[in-house]
C-alpha cells in the first residue's frame, strides 16, 4: 500500500501595522541596483503594494513574541513604505500585507532573503514588448508607458520597434533560436519577406553577427549622410513619397533611404533647375551631371571673369568685421582659449568675412556667347557650378604669324585645375573584379595598379608642389641630364611640362586631401596671374625668390608621373620600371606618406578587387594572424567587408603605395599594429 504524501502548510498571511515592522539585519541585499527607492515609492503610491513583505516575529530574552516583526525579505519595499510615511502619504499605523514565518523556524532569515532575490526570473524582453504593445493598443501613449515603468521613452520605442519584425522571427527568438541583438538588427526593416530571406541566409552561415544582418537589409539603400541626400534634403525625399529606415538600437547616422531611384531623380531634377538658372545668364551651353570625370576640363580653354566690386555698404561692413575680429583677438591674447560665446561670435565673424571676400564673378557677354558651364554635385553635397569653359571648336582663329621674324614662342601651356568627381566617372570600363574561384597571391591587375599609382601620383604632385627646394633640385637634375647625356634640340630651351592625365582612378580620389590641396593651390595662383604674356614676364621677374620657387614647384607638379602602365614589349616595360624607380626616389625625398594623405583600403578601391589570399595578407600584416584567421572562412564579399573594418585606422598600405624609409609604412612594421586601435572592427567580428 502506497504511503500518503505529506501535505505542506503555507505560512500564514496577515495585515500588520507599519509601525510594528523593522528592517532585519539579515537582509542580503546591500548593493543598490534597479529601481531607486524614490521610484519604487511613487510606483506603490500609484499602484499599491503588489507583493507582500516576508516577516518574522521578534522575541524577547525569554523567547516570547514582542508584537513587532523584522523584515528579512522585502527590504526595498519596506524602505519605500517608510519614505511614504515620512512624506505623510501613508499613516504610521497603515496595515501592510505580510507573510509571517513562525518563530523558531529552521529556515534562516538570510535564506529567505536570498531565495526571494535569487529565484526571481527577469521578464523576457519579448514579454515586455508584448505588454507594452497591449498597453499601447488599450490607449496608453509611449510616454505614459515609460512613466509607468520608470524608463526613458526610448526604451519603450525600442521594444515597440520589435513590432516591425516578422512573427516567424519572433517565434524563433522565443524558442532561443536567435539572440536579442540579432532580433533587434532585423527591426531596421519592416519588409517581412526580406527579413526571412536574410535569416535563411545567415542561419546557414557561421557569421550571424548583427552588423551583417543590418548590412544585408540595407545593401540596396542610401545612407542619410550621402551627398545626394544633403543636396535635396530629407524633407523633399519624404514629401515625394520616400521612406527612411531607422535603427533605434544602434547609431544609424540618420538612417537609410530605401528608394535610391527616387533620390537620384530628385537630385537630377534639382540639378536641371539649377542648370536652367545658369543657362539664363547667357551661356552658349550648360552640361549637367551628378559628377564629371576627373580632369574633364583639360581640353577646354577657360575665359577669365572679373570679380564684382564691393559696394560702399559691403566695404564698410567688411572693415567693421575685421576691426571687431582684431579687437576680440587682442582682448583675449593672453587667454588659453576663448569663452564659448566669444568663440561662437568669432566663427560668425569669419563666415561673414568669407562671404564678403569671396566675390561673385562677372563675364563679358561676348565671351559667354561662346563658352559654357558644368553643373554638378560637389563632394560635400553642395551645388558645383564651373563657369567659363570654351570648346576647342569655339576658340577664335589666331592669325598666322611669320615665325622667322618672331622673337617669342608659339604655344603657352595652360594648366587648369581638374574637376571633381566623387563617383569615379573618369574610370574607363568596368572594374576588374577577381573571380571568386581564383585565389593565391597572384600579381595585381594592371588596372588596379594603375588606379593605385594614380592615387600615389596625385599625392606625390601635392607633396612635390609644397616643397620648392626638391622641385628645383628635380628640375635641375632633368636639365643637367638632358644637357650632358643627350643631344640638345634646336630650340633655345628644351625644358617644358606636359600635364599627365589621370583618367583611370578610384572613386575616392577626387575628394581626397591631395586633390583638394592641389585645386586650392591652382586657384590661388590663377587668381594672381596677369592677363597678357608681356605682363606675365614682368610679373614673374618681379616676384621674390620664395614665390618664384613656390610657383616653379606648382607648375612642375603637373608633370609628375608615377603611374603604372601595362607594358607590351621589353622597351616599354623597362621605361615604366625606370619611371617608377625615379618616382620612388622622389617619394622618399619628400617622405610621402599615403596614410597621412588620406588613403585607406576599402572594398571599392582595393579589397574587393584582389583575391582572398591578398585580403588575408593585408589583415595579417596589419592586425596579426589571429584577426586573419577569424575571417579566413568567409566568402570573398563578406571577407572584404570585414577586412575593411579591421584595416580602418591600421595604417596598412599595399606595396604599390609604400614609400621607402617612411616609419610604420613598410610591410614588416605594419604587422605590429595593436588590435586595440580599432575596437569597433574587433567587435564586429
Short mmCIF file of N, CA, C and O in Angstrom, two decimals, residues 95-202:
data_model
loop_
_atom_site.label_atom_id
_atom_site.label_comp_id
_atom_site.label_asym_id
_atom_site.label_seq_id
_atom_site.Cartn_x
_atom_site.Cartn_y
_atom_site.Cartn_z
N UNK A 95 -2.06 49.31 7.60
CA UNK A 95 -1.87 47.87 7.55
C UNK A 95 -1.06 47.48 6.32
O UNK A 95 -1.32 47.95 5.21
N UNK A 96 -0.08 46.63 6.56
CA UNK A 96 0.79 46.16 5.48
C UNK A 96 0.61 44.65 5.35
O UNK A 96 0.76 43.91 6.33
N UNK A 97 0.26 44.15 4.14
CA UNK A 97 0.12 42.69 3.98
C UNK A 97 1.47 42.00 4.12
O UNK A 97 2.44 42.38 3.46
N UNK A 98 1.53 40.99 5.00
CA UNK A 98 2.79 40.30 5.29
C UNK A 98 2.57 38.79 5.31
O UNK A 98 1.51 38.30 5.72
N UNK A 99 3.57 38.05 4.85
CA UNK A 99 3.63 36.59 5.02
C UNK A 99 4.51 36.35 6.23
O UNK A 99 5.68 36.75 6.24
N UNK A 100 3.95 35.68 7.27
CA UNK A 100 4.63 35.55 8.55
C UNK A 100 5.24 34.16 8.70
O UNK A 100 4.54 33.14 8.59
N UNK A 101 6.56 34.13 8.88
CA UNK A 101 7.27 32.88 9.18
C UNK A 101 7.15 32.65 10.69
O UNK A 101 7.33 33.57 11.48
N UNK A 102 6.83 31.36 11.10
CA UNK A 102 6.66 31.08 12.51
C UNK A 102 7.97 31.27 13.26
O UNK A 102 9.05 31.13 12.70
N UNK A 103 7.84 31.60 14.56
CA UNK A 103 9.02 31.78 15.40
C UNK A 103 9.76 30.46 15.57
O UNK A 103 9.15 29.39 15.65
N UNK A 104 11.09 30.55 15.61
CA UNK A 104 11.91 29.37 15.79
C UNK A 104 12.00 28.48 14.58
O UNK A 104 12.38 27.30 14.69
N UNK A 105 11.71 29.00 13.37
CA UNK A 105 11.78 28.19 12.15
C UNK A 105 13.22 27.77 11.87
O UNK A 105 14.18 28.50 12.16
N UNK A 106 13.34 26.55 11.31
CA UNK A 106 14.68 26.05 10.96
C UNK A 106 15.25 26.77 9.74
O UNK A 106 16.44 26.68 9.45
N UNK A 107 14.38 27.47 9.00
CA UNK A 107 14.84 28.23 7.82
C UNK A 107 15.41 29.56 8.28
O UNK A 107 14.73 30.34 8.96
N UNK A 108 16.67 29.82 7.95
CA UNK A 108 17.31 31.06 8.37
C UNK A 108 16.70 32.26 7.66
O UNK A 108 16.22 32.17 6.52
N UNK A 109 16.74 33.41 8.34
CA UNK A 109 16.23 34.64 7.73
C UNK A 109 17.03 35.01 6.49
O UNK A 109 16.49 35.48 5.49
N UNK A 110 18.36 34.79 6.54
CA UNK A 110 19.19 35.07 5.37
C UNK A 110 18.78 34.22 4.18
O UNK A 110 18.85 34.66 3.03
N UNK A 111 18.35 32.98 4.45
CA UNK A 111 17.93 32.09 3.37
C UNK A 111 16.68 32.61 2.70
O UNK A 111 16.55 32.56 1.47
N UNK A 112 15.72 33.10 3.50
CA UNK A 112 14.51 33.68 2.91
C UNK A 112 14.85 34.88 2.03
O UNK A 112 14.34 35.03 0.92
N UNK A 113 15.73 35.75 2.55
CA UNK A 113 16.10 36.95 1.80
C UNK A 113 16.80 36.59 0.50
O UNK A 113 16.51 37.16 -0.57
N UNK A 114 17.71 35.61 0.57
CA UNK A 114 18.45 35.21 -0.62
C UNK A 114 17.54 34.56 -1.65
O UNK A 114 17.62 34.83 -2.85
N UNK A 115 16.63 33.68 -1.17
CA UNK A 115 15.75 32.96 -2.09
C UNK A 115 14.83 33.92 -2.84
O UNK A 115 14.58 33.77 -4.04
N UNK A 116 14.31 34.94 -2.12
CA UNK A 116 13.39 35.86 -2.77
C UNK A 116 14.07 36.62 -3.91
O UNK A 116 13.45 36.91 -4.93
N UNK A 117 15.38 36.91 -3.76
CA UNK A 117 16.09 37.66 -4.80
C UNK A 117 16.67 36.77 -5.89
O UNK A 117 16.62 37.10 -7.07
N UNK A 118 17.21 35.59 -5.49
CA UNK A 118 17.88 34.73 -6.47
C UNK A 118 16.87 34.01 -7.34
O UNK A 118 17.08 33.83 -8.55
N UNK A 119 15.76 33.56 -6.77
CA UNK A 119 14.79 32.77 -7.53
C UNK A 119 13.85 33.62 -8.37
O UNK A 119 12.94 33.10 -9.01
N UNK A 120 14.07 34.90 -8.35
CA UNK A 120 13.26 35.79 -9.18
C UNK A 120 13.77 35.71 -10.62
O UNK A 120 14.97 35.80 -10.87
N UNK A 121 12.89 35.56 -11.59
CA UNK A 121 13.25 35.46 -13.01
C UNK A 121 12.90 36.78 -13.69
O UNK A 121 11.77 37.25 -13.58
N UNK A 122 13.90 37.36 -14.34
CA UNK A 122 13.65 38.62 -15.06
C UNK A 122 12.68 38.39 -16.21
O UNK A 122 12.64 37.32 -16.82
N UNK A 123 11.90 39.40 -16.50
CA UNK A 123 10.90 39.31 -17.57
C UNK A 123 11.60 39.19 -18.92
O UNK A 123 12.55 39.92 -19.21
N UNK A 124 11.17 38.28 -19.73
CA UNK A 124 11.72 38.09 -21.06
C UNK A 124 11.45 39.35 -21.89
O UNK A 124 10.35 39.91 -21.84
N UNK A 125 12.43 39.84 -22.67
CA UNK A 125 12.21 41.06 -23.47
C UNK A 125 11.00 40.96 -24.38
O UNK A 125 10.32 41.96 -24.63
N UNK A 126 10.72 39.76 -24.88
CA UNK A 126 9.57 39.59 -25.76
C UNK A 126 8.27 39.77 -24.99
O UNK A 126 7.30 40.35 -25.50
N UNK A 127 8.22 39.30 -23.73
CA UNK A 127 7.04 39.52 -22.90
C UNK A 127 6.87 41.01 -22.60
O UNK A 127 5.76 41.53 -22.57
N UNK A 128 7.99 41.68 -22.36
CA UNK A 128 7.93 43.12 -22.12
C UNK A 128 7.41 43.84 -23.35
O UNK A 128 6.55 44.73 -23.26
N UNK A 129 7.89 43.45 -24.53
CA UNK A 129 7.41 44.06 -25.77
C UNK A 129 5.91 43.84 -25.94
O UNK A 129 5.16 44.76 -26.27
N UNK A 130 5.45 42.61 -25.69
CA UNK A 130 4.03 42.32 -25.87
C UNK A 130 3.18 43.08 -24.86
O UNK A 130 2.08 43.55 -25.19
N UNK A 131 3.68 43.24 -23.64
CA UNK A 131 2.94 44.01 -22.63
C UNK A 131 2.85 45.47 -23.04
O UNK A 131 1.78 46.10 -22.94
N UNK A 132 3.97 46.03 -23.51
CA UNK A 132 3.94 47.42 -23.97
C UNK A 132 2.97 47.57 -25.14
O UNK A 132 2.23 48.55 -25.23
N UNK A 133 2.99 46.60 -26.05
CA UNK A 133 2.11 46.66 -27.21
C UNK A 133 0.65 46.63 -26.78
O UNK A 133 -0.19 47.39 -27.29
N UNK A 134 0.31 45.75 -25.82
CA UNK A 134 -1.08 45.66 -25.35
C UNK A 134 -1.52 46.97 -24.71
O UNK A 134 -2.65 47.44 -24.92
N UNK A 135 -0.63 47.57 -23.90
CA UNK A 135 -0.98 48.83 -23.26
C UNK A 135 -1.14 49.95 -24.29
O UNK A 135 -2.00 50.82 -24.15
N UNK A 136 -0.30 49.91 -25.34
CA UNK A 136 -0.42 50.90 -26.40
C UNK A 136 -1.76 50.75 -27.11
O UNK A 136 -2.44 51.74 -27.40
N UNK A 137 -2.16 49.51 -27.38
CA UNK A 137 -3.43 49.25 -28.07
C UNK A 137 -4.63 49.61 -27.20
O UNK A 137 -5.72 49.86 -27.71
N UNK A 138 -4.44 49.64 -25.87
CA UNK A 138 -5.53 49.98 -24.96
C UNK A 138 -5.57 51.47 -24.64
O UNK A 138 -6.31 51.89 -23.75
N UNK A 139 -4.76 52.26 -25.35
CA UNK A 139 -4.90 53.70 -25.26
C UNK A 139 -3.79 54.44 -24.56
O UNK A 139 -3.78 55.68 -24.56
N UNK A 140 -2.81 53.76 -23.97
CA UNK A 140 -1.71 54.47 -23.32
C UNK A 140 -0.70 54.93 -24.37
O UNK A 140 -0.45 54.22 -25.35
N UNK A 141 -0.13 56.11 -24.16
CA UNK A 141 0.90 56.60 -25.07
C UNK A 141 2.25 56.03 -24.68
O UNK A 141 2.42 55.47 -23.59
N UNK A 142 3.23 56.18 -25.57
CA UNK A 142 4.57 55.69 -25.27
C UNK A 142 5.15 56.39 -24.06
O UNK A 142 5.80 55.77 -23.21
N UNK A 143 4.91 57.70 -23.94
CA UNK A 143 5.43 58.44 -22.79
C UNK A 143 4.76 57.99 -21.50
O UNK A 143 5.41 57.90 -20.45
N UNK A 144 3.46 57.68 -21.56
CA UNK A 144 2.76 57.21 -20.36
C UNK A 144 3.26 55.84 -19.94
O UNK A 144 3.41 55.57 -18.74
N UNK A 145 3.53 54.99 -20.91
CA UNK A 145 4.07 53.66 -20.59
C UNK A 145 5.45 53.81 -19.95
O UNK A 145 5.76 53.15 -18.95
N UNK A 146 6.28 54.67 -20.50
CA UNK A 146 7.62 54.89 -19.96
C UNK A 146 7.54 55.42 -18.53
O UNK A 146 8.28 54.97 -17.65
N UNK A 147 6.63 56.38 -18.28
CA UNK A 147 6.49 56.94 -16.94
C UNK A 147 5.99 55.90 -15.95
O UNK A 147 6.42 55.86 -14.80
N UNK A 148 5.09 55.01 -16.40
CA UNK A 148 4.54 53.99 -15.50
C UNK A 148 5.59 53.00 -15.05
O UNK A 148 5.49 52.44 -13.96
N UNK A 149 6.60 52.78 -15.88
CA UNK A 149 7.62 51.78 -15.54
C UNK A 149 8.99 52.41 -15.28
O UNK A 149 10.00 51.71 -15.21
N UNK A 150 9.00 53.73 -15.14
CA UNK A 150 10.22 54.45 -14.77
C UNK A 150 11.39 54.15 -15.71
O UNK A 150 12.51 53.89 -15.28
N UNK A 151 11.09 54.14 -16.98
CA UNK A 151 12.12 54.01 -18.01
C UNK A 151 12.00 55.21 -18.94
O UNK A 151 10.96 55.88 -18.98
N UNK A 152 13.07 55.48 -19.69
CA UNK A 152 13.00 56.58 -20.66
C UNK A 152 12.16 56.15 -21.85
O UNK A 152 12.08 54.95 -22.17
N UNK A 153 11.50 57.08 -22.53
CA UNK A 153 10.66 56.72 -23.67
C UNK A 153 11.39 55.95 -24.75
O UNK A 153 10.78 55.16 -25.47
N UNK A 154 12.72 56.14 -24.85
CA UNK A 154 13.48 55.42 -25.88
C UNK A 154 13.39 53.91 -25.68
O UNK A 154 13.32 53.15 -26.66
N UNK A 155 13.39 53.45 -24.40
CA UNK A 155 13.29 52.02 -24.14
C UNK A 155 11.96 51.48 -24.66
O UNK A 155 11.90 50.40 -25.27
N UNK A 156 10.89 52.23 -24.43
CA UNK A 156 9.58 51.80 -24.92
C UNK A 156 9.57 51.77 -26.44
O UNK A 156 9.07 50.83 -27.06
N UNK A 157 10.14 52.83 -27.06
CA UNK A 157 10.18 52.88 -28.52
C UNK A 157 10.97 51.70 -29.08
O UNK A 157 10.60 51.10 -30.10
N UNK A 158 12.09 51.37 -28.41
CA UNK A 158 12.89 50.25 -28.88
C UNK A 158 12.14 48.94 -28.79
O UNK A 158 12.18 48.11 -29.71
N UNK A 159 11.46 48.72 -27.66
CA UNK A 159 10.70 47.47 -27.52
C UNK A 159 9.56 47.40 -28.53
O UNK A 159 9.31 46.36 -29.14
N UNK A 160 8.86 48.53 -28.72
CA UNK A 160 7.75 48.54 -29.67
C UNK A 160 8.24 48.41 -31.10
O UNK A 160 7.47 48.02 -31.99
N UNK A 161 9.52 48.77 -31.33
CA UNK A 161 10.08 48.62 -32.68
C UNK A 161 10.08 47.16 -33.11
O UNK A 161 10.07 46.85 -34.31
N UNK A 162 10.09 46.25 -32.14
CA UNK A 162 10.06 44.83 -32.47
C UNK A 162 8.77 44.43 -33.16
O UNK A 162 8.66 43.32 -33.68
N UNK A 163 7.76 45.33 -33.13
CA UNK A 163 6.51 45.05 -33.86
C UNK A 163 6.76 44.96 -35.36
O UNK A 163 5.95 44.39 -36.10
N UNK A 164 7.88 45.54 -35.84
CA UNK A 164 8.18 45.50 -37.28
C UNK A 164 8.83 44.20 -37.70
O UNK A 164 9.08 43.98 -38.89
N UNK A 165 9.15 43.34 -36.75
CA UNK A 165 9.82 42.08 -37.07
C UNK A 165 8.77 41.00 -37.35
O UNK A 165 7.72 40.94 -36.69
N UNK A 166 9.06 40.15 -38.30
CA UNK A 166 8.15 39.06 -38.67
C UNK A 166 7.82 38.19 -37.46
O UNK A 166 8.67 37.89 -36.62
N UNK A 167 6.55 37.77 -37.38
CA UNK A 167 6.12 36.89 -36.28
C UNK A 167 6.92 35.58 -36.28
O UNK A 167 7.18 35.01 -35.21
N UNK A 168 7.32 35.13 -37.45
CA UNK A 168 8.10 33.89 -37.51
C UNK A 168 9.46 34.08 -36.84
O UNK A 168 9.95 33.17 -36.16
N UNK A 169 10.06 35.26 -37.02
CA UNK A 169 11.34 35.53 -36.36
C UNK A 169 11.16 35.72 -34.87
O UNK A 169 12.02 35.32 -34.08
N UNK A 170 10.02 36.31 -34.46
CA UNK A 170 9.74 36.43 -33.04
C UNK A 170 9.61 35.06 -32.39
O UNK A 170 10.07 34.84 -31.26
N UNK A 171 8.97 34.14 -33.10
CA UNK A 171 8.84 32.77 -32.58
C UNK A 171 10.21 32.10 -32.45
O UNK A 171 10.47 31.39 -31.47
N UNK A 172 11.09 32.33 -33.45
CA UNK A 172 12.44 31.76 -33.40
C UNK A 172 13.19 32.31 -32.20
O UNK A 172 13.88 31.57 -31.48
N UNK A 173 13.04 33.61 -31.96
CA UNK A 173 13.70 34.22 -30.80
C UNK A 173 13.13 33.68 -29.49
O UNK A 173 13.88 33.39 -28.54
N UNK A 174 11.83 33.52 -29.43
CA UNK A 174 11.20 33.00 -28.22
C UNK A 174 11.69 31.60 -27.88
O UNK A 174 11.82 31.22 -26.72
N UNK A 175 12.00 30.83 -28.92
CA UNK A 175 12.50 29.46 -28.73
C UNK A 175 14.02 29.42 -28.65
O UNK A 175 14.62 28.36 -28.81
N UNK A 176 14.65 30.59 -28.41
CA UNK A 176 16.10 30.71 -28.27
C UNK A 176 16.84 30.34 -29.54
O UNK A 176 18.00 29.91 -29.51
N UNK A 177 16.19 30.55 -30.69
CA UNK A 177 16.84 30.27 -31.97
C UNK A 177 17.72 31.40 -32.44
O UNK A 177 18.51 31.23 -33.38
N UNK A 178 17.58 32.58 -31.84
CA UNK A 178 18.47 33.71 -32.16
C UNK A 178 18.60 34.57 -30.92
O UNK A 178 17.81 34.45 -29.97
N UNK A 179 19.61 35.46 -30.93
CA UNK A 179 19.87 36.33 -29.79
C UNK A 179 19.09 37.63 -29.94
O UNK A 179 18.65 37.99 -31.03
N UNK A 180 18.98 38.35 -28.81
CA UNK A 180 18.23 39.60 -28.83
C UNK A 180 18.86 40.62 -29.76
O UNK A 180 18.14 41.33 -30.49
N UNK A 181 20.20 40.73 -29.77
CA UNK A 181 20.82 41.74 -30.64
C UNK A 181 20.61 41.40 -32.12
O UNK A 181 20.55 42.30 -32.96
N UNK A 182 20.47 40.11 -32.44
CA UNK A 182 20.15 39.73 -33.81
C UNK A 182 18.72 40.13 -34.15
O UNK A 182 18.44 40.65 -35.24
N UNK A 183 17.79 39.90 -33.22
CA UNK A 183 16.40 40.28 -33.45
C UNK A 183 16.28 41.79 -33.63
O UNK A 183 15.55 42.27 -34.50
N UNK A 184 17.01 42.54 -32.81
CA UNK A 184 16.96 44.00 -32.91
C UNK A 184 17.50 44.46 -34.26
O UNK A 184 17.03 45.46 -34.81
N UNK A 185 18.48 43.75 -34.79
CA UNK A 185 19.02 44.12 -36.10
C UNK A 185 17.96 44.00 -37.19
O UNK A 185 17.93 44.80 -38.13
N UNK A 186 17.06 43.01 -37.07
CA UNK A 186 16.01 42.84 -38.07
C UNK A 186 14.99 43.97 -38.02
O UNK A 186 14.29 44.22 -39.01
N UNK A 187 14.88 44.66 -36.89
CA UNK A 187 13.87 45.71 -36.76
C UNK A 187 14.18 46.93 -37.61
O UNK A 187 13.37 47.84 -37.70
N UNK A 188 15.34 46.95 -38.23
CA UNK A 188 15.70 48.08 -39.07
C UNK A 188 14.82 48.16 -40.31
O UNK A 188 14.65 49.21 -40.91
N UNK A 189 14.22 47.03 -40.71
CA UNK A 189 13.38 46.98 -41.90
C UNK A 189 12.02 46.41 -41.52
O UNK A 189 11.91 45.57 -40.63
N UNK A 190 10.97 46.85 -42.20
CA UNK A 190 9.64 46.29 -41.96
C UNK A 190 9.19 45.38 -43.10
O UNK A 190 8.02 45.02 -43.20
N UNK A 191 10.14 45.02 -43.97
CA UNK A 191 9.86 44.09 -45.07
C UNK A 191 10.03 42.66 -44.54
O UNK A 191 11.15 42.14 -44.46
N UNK A 192 8.92 42.02 -44.17
CA UNK A 192 9.00 40.70 -43.54
C UNK A 192 9.58 39.65 -44.48
O UNK A 192 10.32 38.76 -44.03
N UNK A 193 9.24 39.73 -45.77
CA UNK A 193 9.79 38.75 -46.71
C UNK A 193 11.31 38.85 -46.78
O UNK A 193 12.01 37.83 -46.79
N UNK A 194 11.81 40.08 -46.83
CA UNK A 194 13.26 40.27 -46.89
C UNK A 194 13.91 39.83 -45.58
O UNK A 194 14.99 39.26 -45.58
N UNK A 195 13.25 40.09 -44.46
CA UNK A 195 13.78 39.65 -43.17
C UNK A 195 13.97 38.13 -43.15
O UNK A 195 15.01 37.62 -42.72
N UNK A 196 12.94 37.42 -43.64
CA UNK A 196 13.02 35.95 -43.64
C UNK A 196 14.09 35.46 -44.61
O UNK A 196 14.79 34.47 -44.33
N UNK A 197 14.24 36.15 -45.76
CA UNK A 197 15.30 35.77 -46.70
C UNK A 197 16.68 35.92 -46.06
O UNK A 197 17.53 35.03 -46.17
N UNK A 198 16.90 37.04 -45.37
CA UNK A 198 18.19 37.28 -44.73
C UNK A 198 18.45 36.25 -43.64
O UNK A 198 19.56 35.72 -43.51
N UNK A 199 17.41 35.94 -42.83
CA UNK A 199 17.61 34.95 -41.77
C UNK A 199 17.93 33.57 -42.35
O UNK A 199 18.76 32.83 -41.81
N UNK A 200 17.29 33.23 -43.45
CA UNK A 200 17.56 31.93 -44.08
C UNK A 200 19.02 31.86 -44.52
O UNK A 200 19.66 30.80 -44.44
N UNK A 201 19.56 32.99 -44.97
CA UNK A 201 20.96 33.01 -45.42
C UNK A 201 21.91 32.95 -44.24
O UNK A 201 22.81 32.10 -44.19
N UNK A 202 21.72 33.83 -43.26
CA UNK A 202 22.68 33.91 -42.16
C UNK A 202 22.57 32.72 -41.22
O UNK A 202 23.55 32.34 -40.57
#
